[in-house]
PDB file of C-alpha atoms in Angstrom:
ATOM      1  CA  LYS A   1     112.096  86.080  76.927  1.00  0.00           C
ATOM      2  CA  GLN A   2     111.354  86.623  80.797  1.00  0.00           C
ATOM      3  CA  GLU A   3     110.152  83.598  82.645  1.00  0.00           C
ATOM      4  CA  VAL A   4     108.862  83.522  86.150  1.00  0.00           C
ATOM      5  CA  THR A   5     108.914  80.275  88.086  1.00  0.00           C
ATOM      6  CA  GLN A   6     107.340  79.657  91.411  1.00  0.00           C
ATOM      7  CA  ILE A   7     108.188  76.746  93.643  1.00  0.00           C
ATOM      8  CA  PRO A   8     106.495  74.977  95.281  1.00  0.00           C
ATOM      9  CA  ALA A   9     103.330  74.606  93.214  1.00  0.00           C
ATOM     10  CA  ALA A  10     101.292  73.736  96.215  1.00  0.00           C
ATOM     11  CA  LEU A  11     101.941  73.806 100.046  1.00  0.00           C
ATOM     12  CA  SER A  12     100.188  72.399 103.064  1.00  0.00           C
ATOM     13  CA  VAL A  13     101.102  73.600 106.607  1.00  0.00           C
ATOM     14  CA  PRO A  14      99.488  73.528 110.068  1.00  0.00           C
ATOM     15  CA  GLU A  15      98.325  76.667 111.424  1.00  0.00           C
ATOM     16  CA  GLY A  16     101.135  78.642 113.234  1.00  0.00           C
ATOM     17  CA  GLU A  17     103.799  77.821 111.008  1.00  0.00           C
ATOM     18  CA  ASN A  18     106.248  80.307 109.360  1.00  0.00           C
ATOM     19  CA  LEU A  19     106.591  79.585 105.749  1.00  0.00           C
ATOM     20  CA  VAL A  20     108.452  80.765 102.488  1.00  0.00           C
ATOM     21  CA  LEU A  21     107.215  80.933  99.061  1.00  0.00           C
ATOM     22  CA  ASN A  22     109.814  81.354  96.348  1.00  0.00           C
ATOM     23  CA  CYS A  23     109.811  83.127  93.021  1.00  0.00           C
ATOM     24  CA  SER A  24     112.522  83.185  90.346  1.00  0.00           C
ATOM     25  CA  PHE A  25     112.918  85.079  87.125  1.00  0.00           C
ATOM     26  CA  THR A  26     115.254  84.707  84.280  1.00  0.00           C
ATOM     27  CA  ASP A  27     115.966  88.266  83.426  1.00  0.00           C
ATOM     28  CA  SER A  28     117.144  90.789  85.957  1.00  0.00           C
ATOM     29  CA  ALA A  29     116.128  93.720  83.855  1.00  0.00           C
ATOM     30  CA  ILE A  30     112.695  94.544  85.920  1.00  0.00           C
ATOM     31  CA  TYR A  31     111.322  97.633  87.050  1.00  0.00           C
ATOM     32  CA  ASN A  32     109.650  95.908  90.051  1.00  0.00           C
ATOM     33  CA  LEU A  33     108.158  92.776  91.424  1.00  0.00           C
ATOM     34  CA  GLN A  34     104.727  92.213  92.916  1.00  0.00           C
ATOM     35  CA  TRP A  35     103.152  89.433  95.036  1.00  0.00           C
ATOM     36  CA  PHE A  36      99.374  88.918  94.629  1.00  0.00           C
ATOM     37  CA  ARG A  37      96.960  86.822  96.475  1.00  0.00           C
ATOM     38  CA  GLN A  38      94.136  85.176  94.611  1.00  0.00           C
ATOM     39  CA  ASP A  39      91.232  83.298  96.304  1.00  0.00           C
ATOM     40  CA  PRO A  40      89.513  80.560  94.306  1.00  0.00           C
ATOM     41  CA  GLY A  41      87.584  81.981  91.473  1.00  0.00           C
ATOM     42  CA  LYS A  42      88.280  85.673  92.658  1.00  0.00           C
ATOM     43  CA  GLY A  43      90.379  88.536  91.535  1.00  0.00           C
ATOM     44  CA  LEU A  44      93.944  89.331  92.392  1.00  0.00           C
ATOM     45  CA  THR A  45      94.797  91.354  95.589  1.00  0.00           C
ATOM     46  CA  SER A  46      98.138  93.127  95.488  1.00  0.00           C
ATOM     47  CA  LEU A  47     100.108  92.249  98.675  1.00  0.00           C
ATOM     48  CA  LEU A  48     103.559  93.830  98.349  1.00  0.00           C
ATOM     49  CA  LEU A  49     105.283  95.622  95.663  1.00  0.00           C
ATOM     50  CA  ILE A  50     109.237  95.964  95.624  1.00  0.00           C
ATOM     51  CA  GLN A  51     110.903  98.392  93.327  1.00  0.00           C
ATOM     52  CA  SER A  52     114.070  97.236  91.699  1.00  0.00           C
ATOM     53  CA  SER A  53     116.178  99.302  93.918  1.00  0.00           C
ATOM     54  CA  GLN A  54     114.771  97.840  97.066  1.00  0.00           C
ATOM     55  CA  ARG A  55     115.561  94.635  99.001  1.00  0.00           C
ATOM     56  CA  GLU A  56     112.451  93.934 100.900  1.00  0.00           C
ATOM     57  CA  GLN A  57     109.024  95.159 101.721  1.00  0.00           C
ATOM     58  CA  THR A  58     106.908  94.297 104.840  1.00  0.00           C
ATOM     59  CA  SER A  59     103.222  94.425 105.565  1.00  0.00           C
ATOM     60  CA  GLY A  60     101.936  92.997 108.678  1.00  0.00           C
ATOM     61  CA  ARG A  61     102.880  89.171 108.858  1.00  0.00           C
ATOM     62  CA  LEU A  62     104.082  89.382 105.147  1.00  0.00           C
ATOM     63  CA  ASN A  63     107.658  90.065 104.306  1.00  0.00           C
ATOM     64  CA  ALA A  64     109.047  90.011 100.599  1.00  0.00           C
ATOM     65  CA  SER A  65     112.553  90.170  99.633  1.00  0.00           C
ATOM     66  CA  LEU A  66     114.127  90.813  96.274  1.00  0.00           C
ATOM     67  CA  ASP A  67     117.632  89.668  95.016  1.00  0.00           C
ATOM     68  CA  LYS A  68     117.534  91.158  91.543  1.00  0.00           C
ATOM     69  CA  SER A  69     120.972  90.103  90.681  1.00  0.00           C
ATOM     70  CA  SER A  70     120.287  86.405  91.305  1.00  0.00           C
ATOM     71  CA  GLY A  71     116.724  86.702  89.983  1.00  0.00           C
ATOM     72  CA  ARG A  72     114.996  85.580  93.166  1.00  0.00           C
ATOM     73  CA  SER A  73     112.128  86.788  95.465  1.00  0.00           C
ATOM     74  CA  THR A  74     110.792  85.153  98.524  1.00  0.00           C
ATOM     75  CA  LEU A  75     107.507  85.855 100.245  1.00  0.00           C
ATOM     76  CA  TYR A  76     107.674  85.149 103.958  1.00  0.00           C
ATOM     77  CA  ILE A  77     104.535  84.465 105.921  1.00  0.00           C
ATOM     78  CA  ALA A  78     104.838  84.393 109.704  1.00  0.00           C
ATOM     79  CA  ALA A  79     102.430  82.650 111.945  1.00  0.00           C
ATOM     80  CA  SER A  80     100.207  81.320 109.272  1.00  0.00           C
ATOM     81  CA  GLN A  81      96.515  81.195 109.547  1.00  0.00           C
ATOM     82  CA  PRO A  82      93.688  79.218 107.887  1.00  0.00           C
ATOM     83  CA  GLY A  83      92.636  82.447 106.314  1.00  0.00           C
ATOM     84  CA  ASP A  84      95.974  82.667 104.516  1.00  0.00           C
ATOM     85  CA  SER A  85      94.847  79.747 102.442  1.00  0.00           C
ATOM     86  CA  ALA A  86      94.886  81.166  98.841  1.00  0.00           C
ATOM     87  CA  THR A  87      97.102  81.044  95.584  1.00  0.00           C
ATOM     88  CA  TYR A  88     100.060  83.382  95.720  1.00  0.00           C
ATOM     89  CA  LEU A  89     101.196  84.856  92.611  1.00  0.00           C
ATOM     90  CA  CYS A  90     104.608  86.463  91.800  1.00  0.00           C
ATOM     91  CA  ALA A  91     104.765  88.952  88.764  1.00  0.00           C
ATOM     92  CA  VAL A  92     107.598  90.968  87.428  1.00  0.00           C
ATOM     93  CA  SER A  93     107.319  94.157  85.558  1.00  0.00           C
ATOM     94  CA  PRO A  94     109.815  94.552  82.598  1.00  0.00           C
ATOM     95  CA  LEU A  95     111.621  97.729  82.075  1.00  0.00           C
ATOM     96  CA  GLU A  96     109.842  98.293  78.797  1.00  0.00           C
ATOM     97  CA  ALA A  97     106.968 100.508  79.242  1.00  0.00           C
ATOM     98  CA  GLY A  98     103.720  98.818  78.081  1.00  0.00           C
ATOM     99  CA  THR A  99     104.978  95.365  78.414  1.00  0.00           C
ATOM    100  CA  ALA A 100     102.711  93.009  80.383  1.00  0.00           C
ATOM    101  CA  LEU A 101     103.321  91.952  83.837  1.00  0.00           C
ATOM    102  CA  ILE A 102     104.898  88.526  83.591  1.00  0.00           C
ATOM    103  CA  PHE A 103     103.316  86.095  86.086  1.00  0.00           C
ATOM    104  CA  GLY A 104     104.416  82.886  87.653  1.00  0.00           C
ATOM    105  CA  LYS A 105     101.886  79.998  87.919  1.00  0.00           C
ATOM    106  CA  GLY A 106     101.448  80.494  91.550  1.00  0.00           C
ATOM    107  CA  THR A 107     101.871  78.576  94.801  1.00  0.00           C
ATOM    108  CA  THR A 108      98.562  77.260  96.185  1.00  0.00           C
ATOM    109  CA  LEU A 109      98.871  77.480 100.021  1.00  0.00           C
ATOM    110  CA  SER A 110      96.631  75.427 102.431  1.00  0.00           C
ATOM    111  CA  VAL A 111      96.819  76.188 106.144  1.00  0.00           C
ATOM    112  CA  SER A 112      94.926  73.732 108.418  1.00  0.00           C
ATOM    113  CA  SER A 113      93.603  74.514 111.966  1.00  0.00           C
TER     114      SER A 113
ATOM    115  CA  GLU B   1      85.972 103.715  96.717  1.00  0.00           C
ATOM    116  CA  ALA B   2      88.726 103.251  94.271  1.00  0.00           C
ATOM    117  CA  GLN B   3      87.922 100.236  92.123  1.00  0.00           C
ATOM    118  CA  VAL B   4      88.019  98.458  88.825  1.00  0.00           C
ATOM    119  CA  THR B   5      84.666  97.005  87.934  1.00  0.00           C
ATOM    120  CA  GLN B   6      83.867  94.402  85.343  1.00  0.00           C
ATOM    121  CA  ASN B   7      80.580  93.298  83.902  1.00  0.00           C
ATOM    122  CA  PRO B   8      79.269  90.694  83.656  1.00  0.00           C
ATOM    123  CA  ARG B   9      81.088  88.599  86.271  1.00  0.00           C
ATOM    124  CA  TYR B  10      79.749  85.397  84.847  1.00  0.00           C
ATOM    125  CA  LEU B  11      78.725  84.684  81.291  1.00  0.00           C
ATOM    126  CA  ILE B  12      77.780  81.553  79.338  1.00  0.00           C
ATOM    127  CA  THR B  13      77.240  81.992  75.662  1.00  0.00           C
ATOM    128  CA  VAL B  14      77.338  80.019  72.395  1.00  0.00           C
ATOM    129  CA  THR B  15      79.968  79.811  69.698  1.00  0.00           C
ATOM    130  CA  GLY B  16      79.820  82.845  67.271  1.00  0.00           C
ATOM    131  CA  LYS B  17      77.626  85.210  69.446  1.00  0.00           C
ATOM    132  CA  LYS B  18      79.251  88.488  69.786  1.00  0.00           C
ATOM    133  CA  LEU B  19      79.856  89.679  73.287  1.00  0.00           C
ATOM    134  CA  THR B  20      81.385  92.533  75.138  1.00  0.00           C
ATOM    135  CA  VAL B  21      82.763  92.432  78.655  1.00  0.00           C
ATOM    136  CA  THR B  22      83.008  95.984  80.142  1.00  0.00           C
ATOM    137  CA  CYS B  23      85.650  97.486  82.430  1.00  0.00           C
ATOM    138  CA  SER B  24      85.588 100.685  84.197  1.00  0.00           C
ATOM    139  CA  GLN B  25      87.914 102.409  86.711  1.00  0.00           C
ATOM    140  CA  ASN B  26      87.311 105.486  88.844  1.00  0.00           C
ATOM    141  CA  MET B  27      90.912 106.246  89.564  1.00  0.00           C
ATOM    142  CA  ASN B  28      91.618 108.293  86.472  1.00  0.00           C
ATOM    143  CA  HIS B  29      94.415 105.880  85.546  1.00  0.00           C
ATOM    144  CA  GLU B  30      96.012 106.186  82.177  1.00  0.00           C
ATOM    145  CA  TYR B  31      97.019 102.548  81.724  1.00  0.00           C
ATOM    146  CA  MET B  32      94.594  99.869  81.283  1.00  0.00           C
ATOM    147  CA  SER B  33      94.879  96.075  80.171  1.00  0.00           C
ATOM    148  CA  TRP B  34      93.131  92.724  79.778  1.00  0.00           C
ATOM    149  CA  TYR B  35      94.316  89.425  80.920  1.00  0.00           C
ATOM    150  CA  ARG B  36      93.101  85.935  80.660  1.00  0.00           C
ATOM    151  CA  GLN B  37      93.963  83.157  83.174  1.00  0.00           C
ATOM    152  CA  ASP B  38      94.001  79.668  82.205  1.00  0.00           C
ATOM    153  CA  PRO B  39      94.864  76.483  84.234  1.00  0.00           C
ATOM    154  CA  GLY B  40      98.495  75.592  83.721  1.00  0.00           C
ATOM    155  CA  LEU B  41      99.144  78.719  81.664  1.00  0.00           C
ATOM    156  CA  GLY B  42      98.802  81.427  84.281  1.00  0.00           C
ATOM    157  CA  LEU B  43      97.701  84.975  83.454  1.00  0.00           C
ATOM    158  CA  ARG B  44      98.547  86.316  79.898  1.00  0.00           C
ATOM    159  CA  GLN B  45      97.909  89.759  78.693  1.00  0.00           C
ATOM    160  CA  ILE B  46      95.371  90.107  75.690  1.00  0.00           C
ATOM    161  CA  TYR B  47      95.484  93.927  74.921  1.00  0.00           C
ATOM    162  CA  TYR B  48      96.547  97.167  76.729  1.00  0.00           C
ATOM    163  CA  SER B  49      96.108 100.765  76.470  1.00  0.00           C
ATOM    164  CA  MET B  50      98.287 103.506  77.523  1.00  0.00           C
ATOM    165  CA  ASN B  51      95.826 106.363  77.045  1.00  0.00           C
ATOM    166  CA  VAL B  52      92.597 107.236  75.156  1.00  0.00           C
ATOM    167  CA  GLU B  53      92.714 105.986  71.521  1.00  0.00           C
ATOM    168  CA  VAL B  54      95.973 104.272  72.252  1.00  0.00           C
ATOM    169  CA  THR B  55      95.792 100.474  72.237  1.00  0.00           C
ATOM    170  CA  ASP B  56      98.087  97.710  71.421  1.00  0.00           C
ATOM    171  CA  LYS B  57      98.375  93.895  71.346  1.00  0.00           C
ATOM    172  CA  GLY B  58      99.456  91.804  74.358  1.00  0.00           C
ATOM    173  CA  ASP B  59     100.635  88.279  74.150  1.00  0.00           C
ATOM    174  CA  VAL B  60      97.319  86.623  73.061  1.00  0.00           C
ATOM    175  CA  PRO B  61      95.327  89.091  71.242  1.00  0.00           C
ATOM    176  CA  GLU B  62      93.694  86.731  68.535  1.00  0.00           C
ATOM    177  CA  GLY B  63      90.021  86.758  68.562  1.00  0.00           C
ATOM    178  CA  TYR B  64      89.670  89.773  70.670  1.00  0.00           C
ATOM    179  CA  LYS B  65      89.237  93.497  70.138  1.00  0.00           C
ATOM    180  CA  VAL B  66      89.274  96.455  72.383  1.00  0.00           C
ATOM    181  CA  SER B  67      88.532 100.208  72.319  1.00  0.00           C
ATOM    182  CA  ARG B  68      89.501 103.151  74.559  1.00  0.00           C
ATOM    183  CA  LYS B  69      87.163 106.049  73.742  1.00  0.00           C
ATOM    184  CA  GLU B  70      87.147 107.387  77.268  1.00  0.00           C
ATOM    185  CA  LYS B  71      89.736 107.147  79.938  1.00  0.00           C
ATOM    186  CA  ARG B  72      87.651 105.292  82.491  1.00  0.00           C
ATOM    187  CA  ASN B  73      86.322 102.460  80.076  1.00  0.00           C
ATOM    188  CA  PHE B  74      88.178  99.644  78.357  1.00  0.00           C
ATOM    189  CA  PRO B  75      85.754  97.046  76.915  1.00  0.00           C
ATOM    190  CA  LEU B  76      86.793  93.668  75.568  1.00  0.00           C
ATOM    191  CA  ILE B  77      85.017  92.521  72.527  1.00  0.00           C
ATOM    192  CA  LEU B  78      84.714  89.017  71.283  1.00  0.00           C
ATOM    193  CA  GLU B  79      83.327  89.277  67.792  1.00  0.00           C
ATOM    194  CA  SER B  80      82.818  85.553  67.266  1.00  0.00           C
ATOM    195  CA  PRO B  81      83.653  83.679  70.575  1.00  0.00           C
ATOM    196  CA  SER B  82      85.001  80.170  70.239  1.00  0.00           C
ATOM    197  CA  PRO B  83      85.293  77.438  73.057  1.00  0.00           C
ATOM    198  CA  ASN B  84      89.102  78.069  73.422  1.00  0.00           C
ATOM    199  CA  GLN B  85      88.182  81.538  74.637  1.00  0.00           C
ATOM    200  CA  THR B  86      86.458  79.930  77.886  1.00  0.00           C
ATOM    201  CA  SER B  87      88.523  81.418  80.575  1.00  0.00           C
ATOM    202  CA  LEU B  88      88.576  83.735  83.568  1.00  0.00           C
ATOM    203  CA  TYR B  89      89.250  87.269  82.241  1.00  0.00           C
ATOM    204  CA  PHE B  90      90.669  90.280  84.324  1.00  0.00           C
ATOM    205  CA  CYS B  91      90.875  93.862  83.670  1.00  0.00           C
ATOM    206  CA  ALA B  92      93.573  96.011  85.254  1.00  0.00           C
ATOM    207  CA  SER B  93      94.351  99.633  85.513  1.00  0.00           C
ATOM    208  CA  SER B  94      97.215 101.693  86.938  1.00  0.00           C
ATOM    209  CA  PRO B  95      98.702 105.134  86.967  1.00  0.00           C
ATOM    210  CA  SER B  96     101.795 103.631  85.181  1.00  0.00           C
ATOM    211  CA  PRO B  97     102.600 100.552  83.246  1.00  0.00           C
ATOM    212  CA  TYR B  98     104.527  99.280  86.327  1.00  0.00           C
ATOM    213  CA  GLU B  99     101.966  98.220  88.763  1.00  0.00           C
ATOM    214  CA  GLN B 100      98.443  97.216  88.110  1.00  0.00           C
ATOM    215  CA  TYR B 101      95.254  97.055  90.132  1.00  0.00           C
ATOM    216  CA  PHE B 102      92.845  94.124  89.056  1.00  0.00           C
ATOM    217  CA  GLY B 103      89.283  93.827  88.760  1.00  0.00           C
ATOM    218  CA  PRO B 104      87.218  90.856  90.211  1.00  0.00           C
ATOM    219  CA  GLY B 105      87.186  88.884  87.010  1.00  0.00           C
ATOM    220  CA  THR B 106      84.745  87.618  84.448  1.00  0.00           C
ATOM    221  CA  ARG B 107      84.309  83.922  84.073  1.00  0.00           C
ATOM    222  CA  LEU B 108      83.270  83.232  80.360  1.00  0.00           C
ATOM    223  CA  THR B 109      82.250  79.888  79.106  1.00  0.00           C
ATOM    224  CA  VAL B 110      81.627  79.462  75.476  1.00  0.00           C
ATOM    225  CA  THR B 111      79.803  76.290  74.380  1.00  0.00           C
TER     226      THR B 111
END
């Protein structure tokens, strides 16, 4: 059964630091991997989606990489800002159509000014 | 504006009182699903639908019902809510099962 793990569970950094969030998954048979952002009590905003055939995706200060063979993805945030404070969730989409996205439990990021 | 809407956003109810959480999308997506999010357990899928009149159970379907009579709507029904259904609920839709767009969430408290 696919399992998704995110490390660390929480992270506090000062403003301006570059940081990396980690996501690992146990079954490499995935269709894609998504990174989401969730603000407290709010919905999920999709940040980046990486197809299984891709190695990375970039959006602004965010860069996500995917190493399917090793079951790992990283989300790199450059020059962090207090507005980046949120919980970041990683989710994989299994190959079987209709199967649910499998989510990690998230990394809660706090960026202090 | 393309969006997934849920109503109500917040609901406090009592055990056993039937309730419905509505979900609607304006993107003509075929695939819709419901998730619940609980501390320490993350997001888990309750039910999904691949098209009108086609629904199937997710990982935690017990105590829930759904229907898909129209493409745009996918209501979640709790026939007899219990306190263990207190949670944050998300509806999602997508053009395919492989990426999903989430609604704003419904926070349900059952006392």
